[in-house]
Amino acid sequence: MIFDNMKILIHQGKQFIPDVKTTDVPGVFRGRPVISNAPCDEKSLIDLCPTGAISGSPLRIDLGRCTFCGECAFACPEKIKFTKDYKMGSNIRENLIVTEGNDSPILVDADKVRAEIRRIYGRSLKLREVSAAGDNSCEWELNATSNVNFDMGRFGIDFVASPRHADGIVVTGPISKNMAEALEICFDATPDPKLLILAGVDAISGGIFADSPALDRSFLANHKVDLYIPGNPVHPLAFINGVLSLLGR
């Protein structure tokens, strides 16, 4: 029996990603965009964006509002290029804005991280995910963080079923009126000190639903956000690296 299992392991090879900080993402993944100084009709790009993520003078893309549809790069490929850089998490909302001619990585500002986060949760972190009217895309990707490929649990980071067992809340979805009270109750049930993480464009800005009267995003005005992780949906590597950066790892 043991020899049969060894044959399977040898045949399949390593299924987990050895280093989630340096691995390449295959396929057509769109990560952090880069805006060159090449000439292009700014107004046409601004008008093209479905969520108003693009603004001009100089040209900027707000990743907190970007759906990563890629239409801007298709329209003006010499101006905008989406890289495969999945490290896009930051604790500063303004750091999610990519500007023309700036190819700097998006980072977590260590000086702005609450001291108790790294002191208490540096080696073990339990999170409760709340889908606040999400479309299930970010939720699926967050589920994938715990599979055999990404194996987030090796870093002591896991999702738990109850907010009372959690160290923080991960919000996905634009926060509808129907979920606003439930989200508040879940956050209140989480013991202090607790983290608040927004995962995906819908959670960060409302995404394509931003102007919908069905939303109630007042929760975000009452609580400090510790980490923003853009994406539509958020990639497992983006989430894992964002959390590790927040924890100083």
Short mmCIF file of C-alpha atoms in Angstrom, two decimals:
data_model
loop_
_atom_site.label_atom_id
_atom_site.label_comp_id
_atom_site.label_asym_id
_atom_site.label_seq_id
_atom_site.Cartn_x
_atom_site.Cartn_y
_atom_site.Cartn_z
CA MET A 1 0.00 0.00 0.00
CA ILE A 2 2.73 2.46 0.95
CA PHE A 3 4.58 1.78 -2.31
CA ASP A 4 1.42 2.48 -4.32
CA ASN A 5 1.05 5.82 -2.54
CA MET A 6 4.70 6.65 -3.21
CA LYS A 7 4.20 5.91 -6.91
CA ILE A 8 1.27 8.33 -6.99
CA LEU A 9 3.27 11.05 -5.25
CA ILE A 10 6.21 10.61 -7.62
CA HIS A 11 3.91 10.64 -10.65
CA GLN A 12 1.97 13.77 -9.60
CA GLY A 13 4.92 15.69 -8.20
CA LYS A 14 4.49 18.57 -5.77
CA GLN A 15 0.96 19.95 -5.89
CA PHE A 16 1.56 22.81 -3.50
CA ILE A 17 3.26 26.09 -4.42
CA PRO A 18 6.62 26.04 -2.60
CA ASP A 19 6.97 29.82 -2.40
CA VAL A 20 3.80 31.91 -2.69
CA LYS A 21 5.87 35.11 -2.68
CA THR A 22 7.85 34.46 -5.87
CA THR A 23 5.82 32.02 -7.97
CA ASP A 24 4.61 33.06 -11.42
CA VAL A 25 0.93 33.07 -12.32
CA PRO A 26 0.25 31.18 -15.57
CA GLY A 27 -2.38 32.08 -18.14
CA VAL A 28 -4.07 35.42 -18.74
CA PHE A 29 -4.08 36.68 -15.15
CA ARG A 30 -4.26 40.49 -14.87
CA GLY A 31 -2.38 41.93 -11.93
CA ARG A 32 -1.05 45.39 -11.11
CA PRO A 33 -1.31 47.63 -14.20
CA VAL A 34 1.46 49.88 -15.45
CA ILE A 35 0.72 53.18 -17.21
CA SER A 36 3.43 54.39 -19.58
CA ASN A 37 4.08 57.93 -20.82
CA ALA A 38 3.01 57.01 -24.36
CA PRO A 39 0.42 59.35 -25.90
CA CYS A 40 -3.19 58.23 -25.82
CA ASP A 41 -6.66 59.77 -25.77
CA GLU A 42 -7.29 60.09 -22.05
CA LYS A 43 -10.94 60.99 -22.42
CA SER A 44 -11.71 57.86 -24.40
CA LEU A 45 -10.10 55.70 -21.71
CA ILE A 46 -11.95 57.52 -18.93
CA ASP A 47 -15.27 57.13 -20.74
CA LEU A 48 -14.52 53.46 -21.43
CA CYS A 49 -14.14 52.42 -17.79
CA PRO A 50 -17.40 50.93 -16.43
CA THR A 51 -16.70 51.85 -12.81
CA GLY A 52 -14.96 55.23 -13.17
CA ALA A 53 -11.67 53.78 -11.99
CA ILE A 54 -9.69 55.81 -14.56
CA SER A 55 -9.05 59.52 -14.18
CA GLY A 56 -6.76 61.91 -16.04
CA SER A 57 -4.05 64.57 -15.82
CA PRO A 58 -2.00 62.51 -15.11
CA LEU A 59 -3.71 59.27 -16.05
CA ARG A 60 -4.51 57.16 -12.99
CA ILE A 61 -6.21 53.83 -12.30
CA ASP A 62 -7.82 53.25 -8.90
CA LEU A 63 -7.47 49.52 -8.25
CA GLY A 64 -10.06 49.82 -5.51
CA ARG A 65 -12.60 50.56 -8.23
CA CYS A 66 -11.04 48.61 -11.13
CA THR A 67 -12.80 45.43 -12.30
CA PHE A 68 -9.65 44.30 -14.16
CA CYS A 69 -11.75 43.85 -17.30
CA GLY A 70 -8.75 44.92 -19.39
CA GLU A 71 -10.75 47.07 -21.81
CA CYS A 72 -8.43 50.04 -21.29
CA ALA A 73 -5.39 47.92 -22.18
CA PHE A 74 -7.16 46.55 -25.26
CA ALA A 75 -8.04 50.08 -26.39
CA CYS A 76 -4.56 51.55 -25.82
CA PRO A 77 -2.00 48.73 -25.35
CA GLU A 78 0.98 51.07 -25.72
CA LYS A 79 -0.35 53.12 -22.78
CA ILE A 80 -1.69 50.55 -20.29
CA LYS A 81 -0.38 47.08 -19.59
CA PHE A 82 -1.55 44.66 -16.93
CA THR A 83 1.37 42.83 -15.36
CA LYS A 84 1.22 39.53 -13.48
CA ASP A 85 2.16 41.19 -10.19
CA TYR A 86 -0.37 39.81 -7.71
CA LYS A 87 1.02 41.65 -4.69
CA MET A 88 -1.55 44.43 -4.62
CA GLY A 89 -2.67 44.52 -0.97
CA SER A 90 -2.17 47.67 1.07
CA ASN A 91 -3.33 49.15 4.36
CA ILE A 92 -3.47 52.62 2.78
CA ARG A 93 -6.41 53.19 0.45
CA GLU A 94 -4.53 55.79 -1.63
CA ASN A 95 -1.76 53.26 -2.36
CA LEU A 96 -4.18 51.42 -4.65
CA ILE A 97 -4.04 54.27 -7.15
CA VAL A 98 -1.60 53.55 -10.00
CA THR A 99 -0.27 56.68 -11.71
CA GLU A 100 1.19 57.35 -15.13
CA GLY A 101 4.95 56.74 -15.38
CA ASN A 102 5.18 55.08 -11.95
CA ASP A 103 6.03 51.37 -11.91
CA SER A 104 6.46 51.11 -8.15
CA PRO A 105 5.05 48.04 -6.36
CA ILE A 106 2.05 48.33 -4.06
CA LEU A 107 3.13 47.85 -0.46
CA VAL A 108 1.81 47.69 3.07
CA ASP A 109 3.01 50.70 5.08
CA ALA A 110 4.57 49.06 8.15
CA ASP A 111 4.44 52.33 10.09
CA LYS A 112 0.64 52.45 9.76
CA VAL A 113 0.02 48.87 10.90
CA ARG A 114 -1.42 48.72 14.41
CA ALA A 115 1.26 47.38 16.76
CA GLU A 116 -1.04 44.79 18.32
CA ILE A 117 -1.65 43.14 14.94
CA ARG A 118 1.93 41.97 14.48
CA ARG A 119 2.50 41.38 18.18
CA ILE A 120 -0.56 39.17 18.71
CA TYR A 121 -1.32 37.69 15.29
CA GLY A 122 2.13 37.46 13.73
CA ARG A 123 2.22 33.66 13.84
CA SER A 124 -1.44 32.66 14.06
CA LEU A 125 -4.47 34.34 12.53
CA LYS A 126 -8.06 33.10 12.32
CA LEU A 127 -10.47 34.91 10.01
CA ARG A 128 -14.22 34.90 9.49
CA GLU A 129 -15.34 35.63 5.93
CA VAL A 130 -18.60 37.52 5.42
CA SER A 131 -20.19 37.59 1.98
CA ALA A 132 -22.06 40.88 2.11
CA ALA A 133 -24.12 40.36 -1.07
CA GLY A 134 -21.13 39.03 -3.01
CA ASP A 135 -21.48 37.24 -6.35
CA ASN A 136 -19.56 34.19 -5.05
CA SER A 137 -16.45 34.83 -7.18
CA CYS A 138 -14.29 36.27 -4.40
CA GLU A 139 -15.76 33.72 -2.04
CA TRP A 140 -14.62 30.87 -4.28
CA GLU A 141 -11.13 32.32 -4.53
CA LEU A 142 -10.87 32.71 -0.75
CA ASN A 143 -11.90 29.08 -0.40
CA ALA A 144 -9.04 28.21 -2.74
CA THR A 145 -6.49 29.79 -0.39
CA SER A 146 -6.85 26.73 1.83
CA ASN A 147 -6.58 24.10 -0.89
CA VAL A 148 -3.55 21.91 -1.56
CA ASN A 149 -2.07 24.36 -4.09
CA PHE A 150 -1.96 27.54 -1.99
CA ASP A 151 -2.11 25.98 1.49
CA MET A 152 -2.54 29.19 3.48
CA GLY A 153 -2.75 27.13 6.65
CA ARG A 154 1.00 26.50 6.56
CA PHE A 155 1.40 30.13 7.68
CA GLY A 156 -0.99 29.70 10.59
CA ILE A 157 -3.75 31.58 8.73
CA ASP A 158 -7.15 29.90 8.53
CA PHE A 159 -10.83 30.65 8.05
CA VAL A 160 -13.15 29.72 10.90
CA ALA A 161 -16.92 29.25 11.07
CA SER A 162 -17.72 31.57 13.96
CA PRO A 163 -16.79 35.24 14.53
CA ARG A 164 -16.34 34.39 18.21
CA HIS A 165 -13.44 32.14 17.23
CA ALA A 166 -11.98 34.72 14.82
CA ASP A 167 -9.29 37.37 15.07
CA GLY A 168 -10.74 39.42 12.26
CA ILE A 169 -13.37 39.76 9.55
CA VAL A 170 -12.86 39.49 5.77
CA VAL A 171 -15.60 41.24 3.83
CA THR A 172 -16.51 40.35 0.25
CA GLY A 173 -19.34 41.88 -1.72
CA PRO A 174 -20.62 45.49 -1.95
CA ILE A 175 -22.59 45.35 1.39
CA SER A 176 -26.28 45.41 0.63
CA LYS A 177 -28.92 46.83 2.95
CA ASN A 178 -30.00 43.29 3.74
CA MET A 179 -26.47 42.39 4.90
CA ALA A 180 -25.48 45.63 6.64
CA GLU A 181 -26.91 44.72 10.05
CA ALA A 182 -25.69 41.12 9.85
CA LEU A 183 -22.17 42.33 9.05
CA GLU A 184 -22.23 44.71 12.01
CA ILE A 185 -23.41 41.92 14.33
CA CYS A 186 -20.67 39.61 13.05
CA PHE A 187 -18.00 42.26 13.55
CA ASP A 188 -19.24 43.06 17.06
CA ALA A 189 -19.10 39.36 17.95
CA THR A 190 -15.42 39.16 17.07
CA PRO A 191 -13.18 39.64 20.12
CA ASP A 192 -10.90 42.68 20.36
CA PRO A 193 -8.38 43.48 19.05
CA LYS A 194 -9.71 42.52 15.64
CA LEU A 195 -8.81 43.05 12.01
CA LEU A 196 -10.98 44.25 9.15
CA ILE A 197 -9.99 43.20 5.64
CA LEU A 198 -11.79 44.16 2.41
CA ALA A 199 -11.26 41.62 -0.37
CA GLY A 200 -12.21 42.48 -3.94
CA VAL A 201 -13.44 45.56 -5.77
CA ASP A 202 -17.04 45.15 -4.60
CA ALA A 203 -16.02 45.30 -0.95
CA ILE A 204 -13.55 48.15 -1.41
CA SER A 205 -15.70 50.52 -3.46
CA GLY A 206 -18.95 48.80 -4.40
CA GLY A 207 -17.62 47.98 -7.87
CA ILE A 208 -20.28 48.07 -10.58
CA PHE A 209 -22.92 48.31 -7.84
CA ALA A 210 -21.43 51.44 -6.25
CA ASP A 211 -24.39 53.71 -7.04
CA SER A 212 -27.11 51.15 -6.32
CA PRO A 213 -29.80 52.19 -3.82
CA ALA A 214 -29.77 48.58 -2.60
CA LEU A 215 -26.44 49.16 -0.82
CA ASP A 216 -25.71 50.36 2.70
CA ARG A 217 -21.97 50.86 3.14
CA SER A 218 -22.18 52.88 6.36
CA PHE A 219 -20.37 50.04 8.15
CA LEU A 220 -17.11 51.17 6.54
CA ALA A 221 -17.52 54.70 7.86
CA ASN A 222 -17.67 53.39 11.41
CA HIS A 223 -14.72 50.98 11.39
CA LYS A 224 -11.06 51.26 10.41
CA VAL A 225 -10.00 49.03 7.54
CA ASP A 226 -6.67 47.28 8.14
CA LEU A 227 -6.11 45.85 4.66
CA TYR A 228 -7.43 46.41 1.14
CA ILE A 229 -6.88 43.64 -1.41
CA PRO A 230 -8.09 44.53 -4.92
CA GLY A 231 -9.22 42.10 -7.58
CA ASN A 232 -12.31 40.99 -9.44
CA PRO A 233 -12.21 38.40 -8.04
CA VAL A 234 -9.28 38.64 -5.66
CA HIS A 235 -6.59 36.07 -6.50
CA PRO A 236 -5.56 33.61 -3.74
CA LEU A 237 -1.93 34.72 -4.09
CA ALA A 238 -2.97 38.37 -3.76
CA PHE A 239 -4.89 37.58 -0.59
CA ILE A 240 -2.17 35.43 1.01
CA ASN A 241 0.61 37.90 0.23
CA GLY A 242 -1.48 40.82 1.43
CA VAL A 243 -2.17 39.20 4.78
CA LEU A 244 1.45 38.08 5.19
CA SER A 245 2.63 41.64 4.51
CA LEU A 246 0.18 43.01 7.06
CA LEU A 247 1.55 40.57 9.64
CA GLY A 248 5.14 41.51 8.81
CA ARG A 249 5.98 38.14 7.32
#
